[in-house]
Coordinates of N, CA and C in Angstrom, one line a residue:
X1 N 0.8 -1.2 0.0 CA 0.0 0.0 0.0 C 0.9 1.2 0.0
X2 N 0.8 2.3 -1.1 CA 1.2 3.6 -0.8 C 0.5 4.8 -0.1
X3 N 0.9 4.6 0.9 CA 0.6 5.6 2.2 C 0.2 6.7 1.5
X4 N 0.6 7.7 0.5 CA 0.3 8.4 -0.4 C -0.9 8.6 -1.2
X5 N -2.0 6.9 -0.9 CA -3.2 7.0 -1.6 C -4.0 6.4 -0.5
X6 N -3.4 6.6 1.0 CA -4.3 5.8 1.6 C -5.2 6.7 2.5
X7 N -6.6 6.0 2.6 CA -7.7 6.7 3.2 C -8.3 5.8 4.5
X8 N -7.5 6.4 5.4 CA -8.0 5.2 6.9 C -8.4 6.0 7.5
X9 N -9.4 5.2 8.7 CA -9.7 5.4 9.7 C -8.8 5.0 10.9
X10 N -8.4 5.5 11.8 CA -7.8 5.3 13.0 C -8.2 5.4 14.2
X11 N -8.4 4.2 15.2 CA -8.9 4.4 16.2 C -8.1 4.7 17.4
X12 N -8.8 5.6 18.3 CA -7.7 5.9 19.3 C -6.7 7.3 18.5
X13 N -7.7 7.3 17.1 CA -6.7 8.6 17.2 C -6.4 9.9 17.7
X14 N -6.8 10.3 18.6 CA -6.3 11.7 19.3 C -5.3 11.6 20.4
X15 N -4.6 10.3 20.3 CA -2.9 10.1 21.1 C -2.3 8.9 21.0
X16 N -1.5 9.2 21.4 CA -0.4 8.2 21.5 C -0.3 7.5 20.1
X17 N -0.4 6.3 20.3 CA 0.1 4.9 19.0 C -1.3 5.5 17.8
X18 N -2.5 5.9 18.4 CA -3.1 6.5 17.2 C -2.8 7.5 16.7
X19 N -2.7 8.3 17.1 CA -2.2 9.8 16.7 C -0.9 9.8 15.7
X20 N 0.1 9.3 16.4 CA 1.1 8.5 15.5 C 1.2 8.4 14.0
X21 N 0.1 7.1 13.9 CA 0.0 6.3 13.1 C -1.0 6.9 12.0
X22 N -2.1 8.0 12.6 CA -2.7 9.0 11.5 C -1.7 10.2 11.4
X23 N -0.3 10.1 12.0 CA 0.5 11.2 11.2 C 1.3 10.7 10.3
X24 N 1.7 9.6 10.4 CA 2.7 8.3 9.7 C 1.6 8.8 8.2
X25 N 0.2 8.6 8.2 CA -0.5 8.5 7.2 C -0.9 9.8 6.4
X26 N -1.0 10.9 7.2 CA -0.9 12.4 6.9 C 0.6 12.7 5.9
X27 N 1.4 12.9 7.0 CA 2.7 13.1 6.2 C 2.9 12.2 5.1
X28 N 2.5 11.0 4.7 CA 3.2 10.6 3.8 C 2.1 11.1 2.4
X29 N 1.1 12.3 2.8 CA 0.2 12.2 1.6 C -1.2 11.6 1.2
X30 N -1.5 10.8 2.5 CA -2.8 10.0 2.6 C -3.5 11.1 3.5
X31 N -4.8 10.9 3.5 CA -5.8 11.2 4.2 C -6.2 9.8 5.5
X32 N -6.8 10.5 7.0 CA -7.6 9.8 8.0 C -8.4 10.4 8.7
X33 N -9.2 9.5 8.9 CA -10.2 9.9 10.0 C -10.1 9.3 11.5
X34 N -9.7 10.3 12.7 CA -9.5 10.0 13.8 C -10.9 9.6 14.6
X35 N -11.1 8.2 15.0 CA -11.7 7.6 15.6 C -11.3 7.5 17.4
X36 N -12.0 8.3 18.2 CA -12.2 8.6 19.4 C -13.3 8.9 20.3
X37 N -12.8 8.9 21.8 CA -14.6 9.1 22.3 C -13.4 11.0 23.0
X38 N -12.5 10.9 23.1 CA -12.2 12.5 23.6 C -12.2 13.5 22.9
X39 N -13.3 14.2 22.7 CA -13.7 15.2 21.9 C -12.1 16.4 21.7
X40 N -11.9 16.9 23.3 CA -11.1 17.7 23.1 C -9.7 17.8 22.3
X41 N -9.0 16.3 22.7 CA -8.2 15.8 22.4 C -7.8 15.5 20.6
X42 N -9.2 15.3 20.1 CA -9.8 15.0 18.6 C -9.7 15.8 18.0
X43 N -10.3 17.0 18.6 CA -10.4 18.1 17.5 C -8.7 18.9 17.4
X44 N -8.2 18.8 18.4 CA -7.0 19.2 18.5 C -6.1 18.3 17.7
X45 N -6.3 16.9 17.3 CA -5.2 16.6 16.6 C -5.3 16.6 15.5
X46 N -6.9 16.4 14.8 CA -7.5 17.0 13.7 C -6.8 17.8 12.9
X47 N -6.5 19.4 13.6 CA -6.8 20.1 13.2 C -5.1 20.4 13.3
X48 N -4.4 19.7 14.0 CA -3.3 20.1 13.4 C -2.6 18.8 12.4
X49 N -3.4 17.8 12.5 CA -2.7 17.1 10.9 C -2.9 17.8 9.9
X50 N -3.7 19.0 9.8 CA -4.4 19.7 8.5 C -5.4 18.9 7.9
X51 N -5.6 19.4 6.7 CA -6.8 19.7 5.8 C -7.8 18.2 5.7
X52 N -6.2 17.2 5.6 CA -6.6 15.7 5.0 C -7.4 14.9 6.2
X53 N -7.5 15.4 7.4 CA -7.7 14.6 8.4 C -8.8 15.2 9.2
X54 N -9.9 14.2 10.0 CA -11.5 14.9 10.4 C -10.8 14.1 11.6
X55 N -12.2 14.6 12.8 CA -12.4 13.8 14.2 C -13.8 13.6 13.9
X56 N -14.3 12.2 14.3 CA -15.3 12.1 14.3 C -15.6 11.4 16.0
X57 N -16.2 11.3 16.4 CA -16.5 11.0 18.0 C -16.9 9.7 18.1
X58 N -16.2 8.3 18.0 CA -16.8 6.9 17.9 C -16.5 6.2 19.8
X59 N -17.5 5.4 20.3 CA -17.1 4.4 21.3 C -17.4 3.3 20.1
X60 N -16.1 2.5 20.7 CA -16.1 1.3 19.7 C -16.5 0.2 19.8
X61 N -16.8 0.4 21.3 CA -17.7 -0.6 21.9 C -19.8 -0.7 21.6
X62 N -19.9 0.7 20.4 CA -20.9 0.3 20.5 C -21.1 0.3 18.8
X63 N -21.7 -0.7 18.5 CA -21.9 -1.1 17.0 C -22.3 -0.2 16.1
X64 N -23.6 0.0 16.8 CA -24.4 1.1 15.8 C -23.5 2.7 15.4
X65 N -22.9 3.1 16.5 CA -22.1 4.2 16.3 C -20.9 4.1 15.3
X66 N -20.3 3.1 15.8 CA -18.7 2.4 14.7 C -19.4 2.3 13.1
X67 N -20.5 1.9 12.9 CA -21.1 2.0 11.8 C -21.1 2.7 11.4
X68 N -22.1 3.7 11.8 CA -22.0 5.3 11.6 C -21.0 5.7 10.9
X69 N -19.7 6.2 12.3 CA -18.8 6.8 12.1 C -17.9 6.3 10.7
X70 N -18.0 4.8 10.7 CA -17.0 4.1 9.4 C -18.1 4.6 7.8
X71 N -19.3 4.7 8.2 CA -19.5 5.2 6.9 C -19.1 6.6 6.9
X72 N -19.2 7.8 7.4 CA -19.2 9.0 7.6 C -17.8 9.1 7.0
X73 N -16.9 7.9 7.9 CA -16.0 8.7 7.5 C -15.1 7.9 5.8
X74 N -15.7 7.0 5.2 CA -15.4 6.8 3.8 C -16.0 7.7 3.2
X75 N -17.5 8.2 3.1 CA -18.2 9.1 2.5 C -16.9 10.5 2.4
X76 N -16.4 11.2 3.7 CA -15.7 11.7 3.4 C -14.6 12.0 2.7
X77 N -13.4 11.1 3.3 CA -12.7 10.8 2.3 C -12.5 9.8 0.8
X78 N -14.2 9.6 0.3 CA -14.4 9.0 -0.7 C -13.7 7.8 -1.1
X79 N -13.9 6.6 0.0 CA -13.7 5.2 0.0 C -12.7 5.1 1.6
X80 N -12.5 4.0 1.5 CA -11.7 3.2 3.1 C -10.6 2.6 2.1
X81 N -9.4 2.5 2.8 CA -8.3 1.4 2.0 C -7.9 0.7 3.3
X82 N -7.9 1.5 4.6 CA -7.3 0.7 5.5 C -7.8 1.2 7.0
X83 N -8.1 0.1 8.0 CA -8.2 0.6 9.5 C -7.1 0.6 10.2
X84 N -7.3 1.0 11.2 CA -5.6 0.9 12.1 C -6.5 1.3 13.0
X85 N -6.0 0.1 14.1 CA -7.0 -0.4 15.2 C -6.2 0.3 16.8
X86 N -6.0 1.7 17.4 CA -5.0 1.8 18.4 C -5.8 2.4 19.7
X87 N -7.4 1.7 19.5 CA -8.5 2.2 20.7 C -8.2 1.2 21.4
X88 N -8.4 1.3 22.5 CA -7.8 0.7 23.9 C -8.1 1.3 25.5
X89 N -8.7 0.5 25.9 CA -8.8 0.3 27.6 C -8.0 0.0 28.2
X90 N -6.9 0.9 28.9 CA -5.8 0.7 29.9 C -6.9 0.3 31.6
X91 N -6.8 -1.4 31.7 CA -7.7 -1.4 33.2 C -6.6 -2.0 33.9
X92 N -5.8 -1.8 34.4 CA -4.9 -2.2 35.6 C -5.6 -2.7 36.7
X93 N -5.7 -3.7 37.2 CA -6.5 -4.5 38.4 C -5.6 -6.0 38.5
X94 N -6.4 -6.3 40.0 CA -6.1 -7.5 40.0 C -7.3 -8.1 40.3
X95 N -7.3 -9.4 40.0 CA -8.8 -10.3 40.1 C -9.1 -10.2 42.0
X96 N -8.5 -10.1 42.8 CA -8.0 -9.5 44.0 C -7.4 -9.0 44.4
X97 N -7.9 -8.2 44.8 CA -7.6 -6.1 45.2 C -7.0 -6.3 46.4
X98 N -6.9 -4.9 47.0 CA -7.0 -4.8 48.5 C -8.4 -4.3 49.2
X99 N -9.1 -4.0 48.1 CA -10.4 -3.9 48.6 C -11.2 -4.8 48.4
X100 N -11.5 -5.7 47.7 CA -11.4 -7.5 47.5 C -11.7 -7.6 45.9
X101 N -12.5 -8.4 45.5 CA -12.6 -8.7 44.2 C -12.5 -7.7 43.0
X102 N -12.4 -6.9 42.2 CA -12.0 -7.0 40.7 C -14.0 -7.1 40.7
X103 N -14.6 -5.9 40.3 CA -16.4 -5.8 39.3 C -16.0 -6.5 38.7
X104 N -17.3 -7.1 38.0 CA -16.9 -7.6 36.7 C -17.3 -6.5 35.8
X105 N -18.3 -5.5 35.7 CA -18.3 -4.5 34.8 C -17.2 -3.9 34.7
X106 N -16.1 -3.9 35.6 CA -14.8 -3.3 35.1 C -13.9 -4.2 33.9
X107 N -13.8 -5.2 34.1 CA -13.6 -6.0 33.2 C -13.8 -6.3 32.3
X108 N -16.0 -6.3 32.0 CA -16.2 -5.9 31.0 C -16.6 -5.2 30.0
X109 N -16.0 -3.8 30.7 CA -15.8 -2.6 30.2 C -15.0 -3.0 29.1
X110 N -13.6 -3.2 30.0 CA -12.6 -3.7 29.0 C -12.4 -4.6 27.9
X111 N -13.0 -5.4 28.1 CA -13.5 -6.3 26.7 C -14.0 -5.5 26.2
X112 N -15.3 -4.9 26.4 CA -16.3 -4.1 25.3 C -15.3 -3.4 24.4
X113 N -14.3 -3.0 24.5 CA -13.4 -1.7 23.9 C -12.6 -2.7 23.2
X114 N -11.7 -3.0 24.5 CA -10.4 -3.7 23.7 C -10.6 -4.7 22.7
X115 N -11.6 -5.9 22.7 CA -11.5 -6.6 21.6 C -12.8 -6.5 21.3
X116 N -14.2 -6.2 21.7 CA -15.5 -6.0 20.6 C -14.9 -5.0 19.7
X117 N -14.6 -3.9 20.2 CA -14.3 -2.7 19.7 C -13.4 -3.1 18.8
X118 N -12.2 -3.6 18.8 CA -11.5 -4.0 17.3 C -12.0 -5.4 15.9
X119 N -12.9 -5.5 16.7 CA -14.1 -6.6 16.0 C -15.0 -5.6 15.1
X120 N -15.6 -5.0 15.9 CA -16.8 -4.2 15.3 C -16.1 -3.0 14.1
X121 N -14.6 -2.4 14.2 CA -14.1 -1.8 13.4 C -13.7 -2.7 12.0
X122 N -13.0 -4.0 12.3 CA -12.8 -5.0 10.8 C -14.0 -5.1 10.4
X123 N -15.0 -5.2 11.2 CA -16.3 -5.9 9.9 C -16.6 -4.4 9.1
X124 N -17.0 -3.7 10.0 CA -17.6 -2.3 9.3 C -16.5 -2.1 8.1
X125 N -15.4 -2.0 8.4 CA -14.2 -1.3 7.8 C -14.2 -2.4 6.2
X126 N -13.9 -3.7 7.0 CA -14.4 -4.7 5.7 C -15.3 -4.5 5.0
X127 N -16.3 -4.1 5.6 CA -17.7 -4.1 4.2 C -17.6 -3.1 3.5
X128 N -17.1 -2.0 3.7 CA -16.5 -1.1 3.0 C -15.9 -1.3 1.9
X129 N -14.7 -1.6 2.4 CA -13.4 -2.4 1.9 C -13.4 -3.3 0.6
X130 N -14.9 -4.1 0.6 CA -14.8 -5.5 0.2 C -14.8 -4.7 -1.5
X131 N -16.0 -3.2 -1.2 CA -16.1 -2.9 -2.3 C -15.3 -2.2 -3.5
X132 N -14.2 -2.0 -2.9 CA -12.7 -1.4 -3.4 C -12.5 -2.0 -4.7

């Protein structure tokens, strides 16, 4: 793939390993769309990749929205070629605390994100994709 024609979405992009990896994709001449739930964070990195690059506001944990946002954002930049998956739940715990057990909604919080959330982004992204 030349990064130079490529039109991804990135999740997790308003830092770190996302932010990154939609500048890896900016500078080389490609267009992305930053997939995030931190608004602030989003529009600020948006807007300094320039022109080629949107924030759209996705939790990736929920289907219907990932939908959404993956059409929104090929409509924009007029097709998908690639996702890049860097949304993630940092939950530090132990299955026994010092205050005792580990919720399980914390837990599966983290599932919902870390691996629905990169589930629900290949299929959407795929069906897109398939049409290339």
């Amino acid at each position: 793939m030349e990064l130079n024609q490529a039109k991804a979405i990135v999740t997790g992009g308003a830092s770190g390993l996302g932010l990154a990896s939609a500048r890896a994709v900016v500078d080389a001449g490609g267009q992305a769309v930053l997939l995030d739930i931190n608004d602030e964070a989003g529009a600020e990195a948006a807007a300094s990749l320039g022109n080629d690059t949107r924030y759209i506001r996705t939790d990736v944990s929920d289907e219907s929205a990932v939908k959404a946002a993956v059409t929104e954002a090929a409509e924009h930049m007029d097709g998908l070629t690639f996702a890049i998956n860097c949304a993630g739940i940092v939950a530090p715990g132990r299955v026994l605390g010092r205050e005792g057990p580990m919720a399980s909604d914390y837990f599966a919080r983290t599932i919902q994100g870390n691996l629905v959330g990169s589930f629900n982004i290949a299929k959407e992204a795929a069906n897109i994709m398939q049409h290339n």
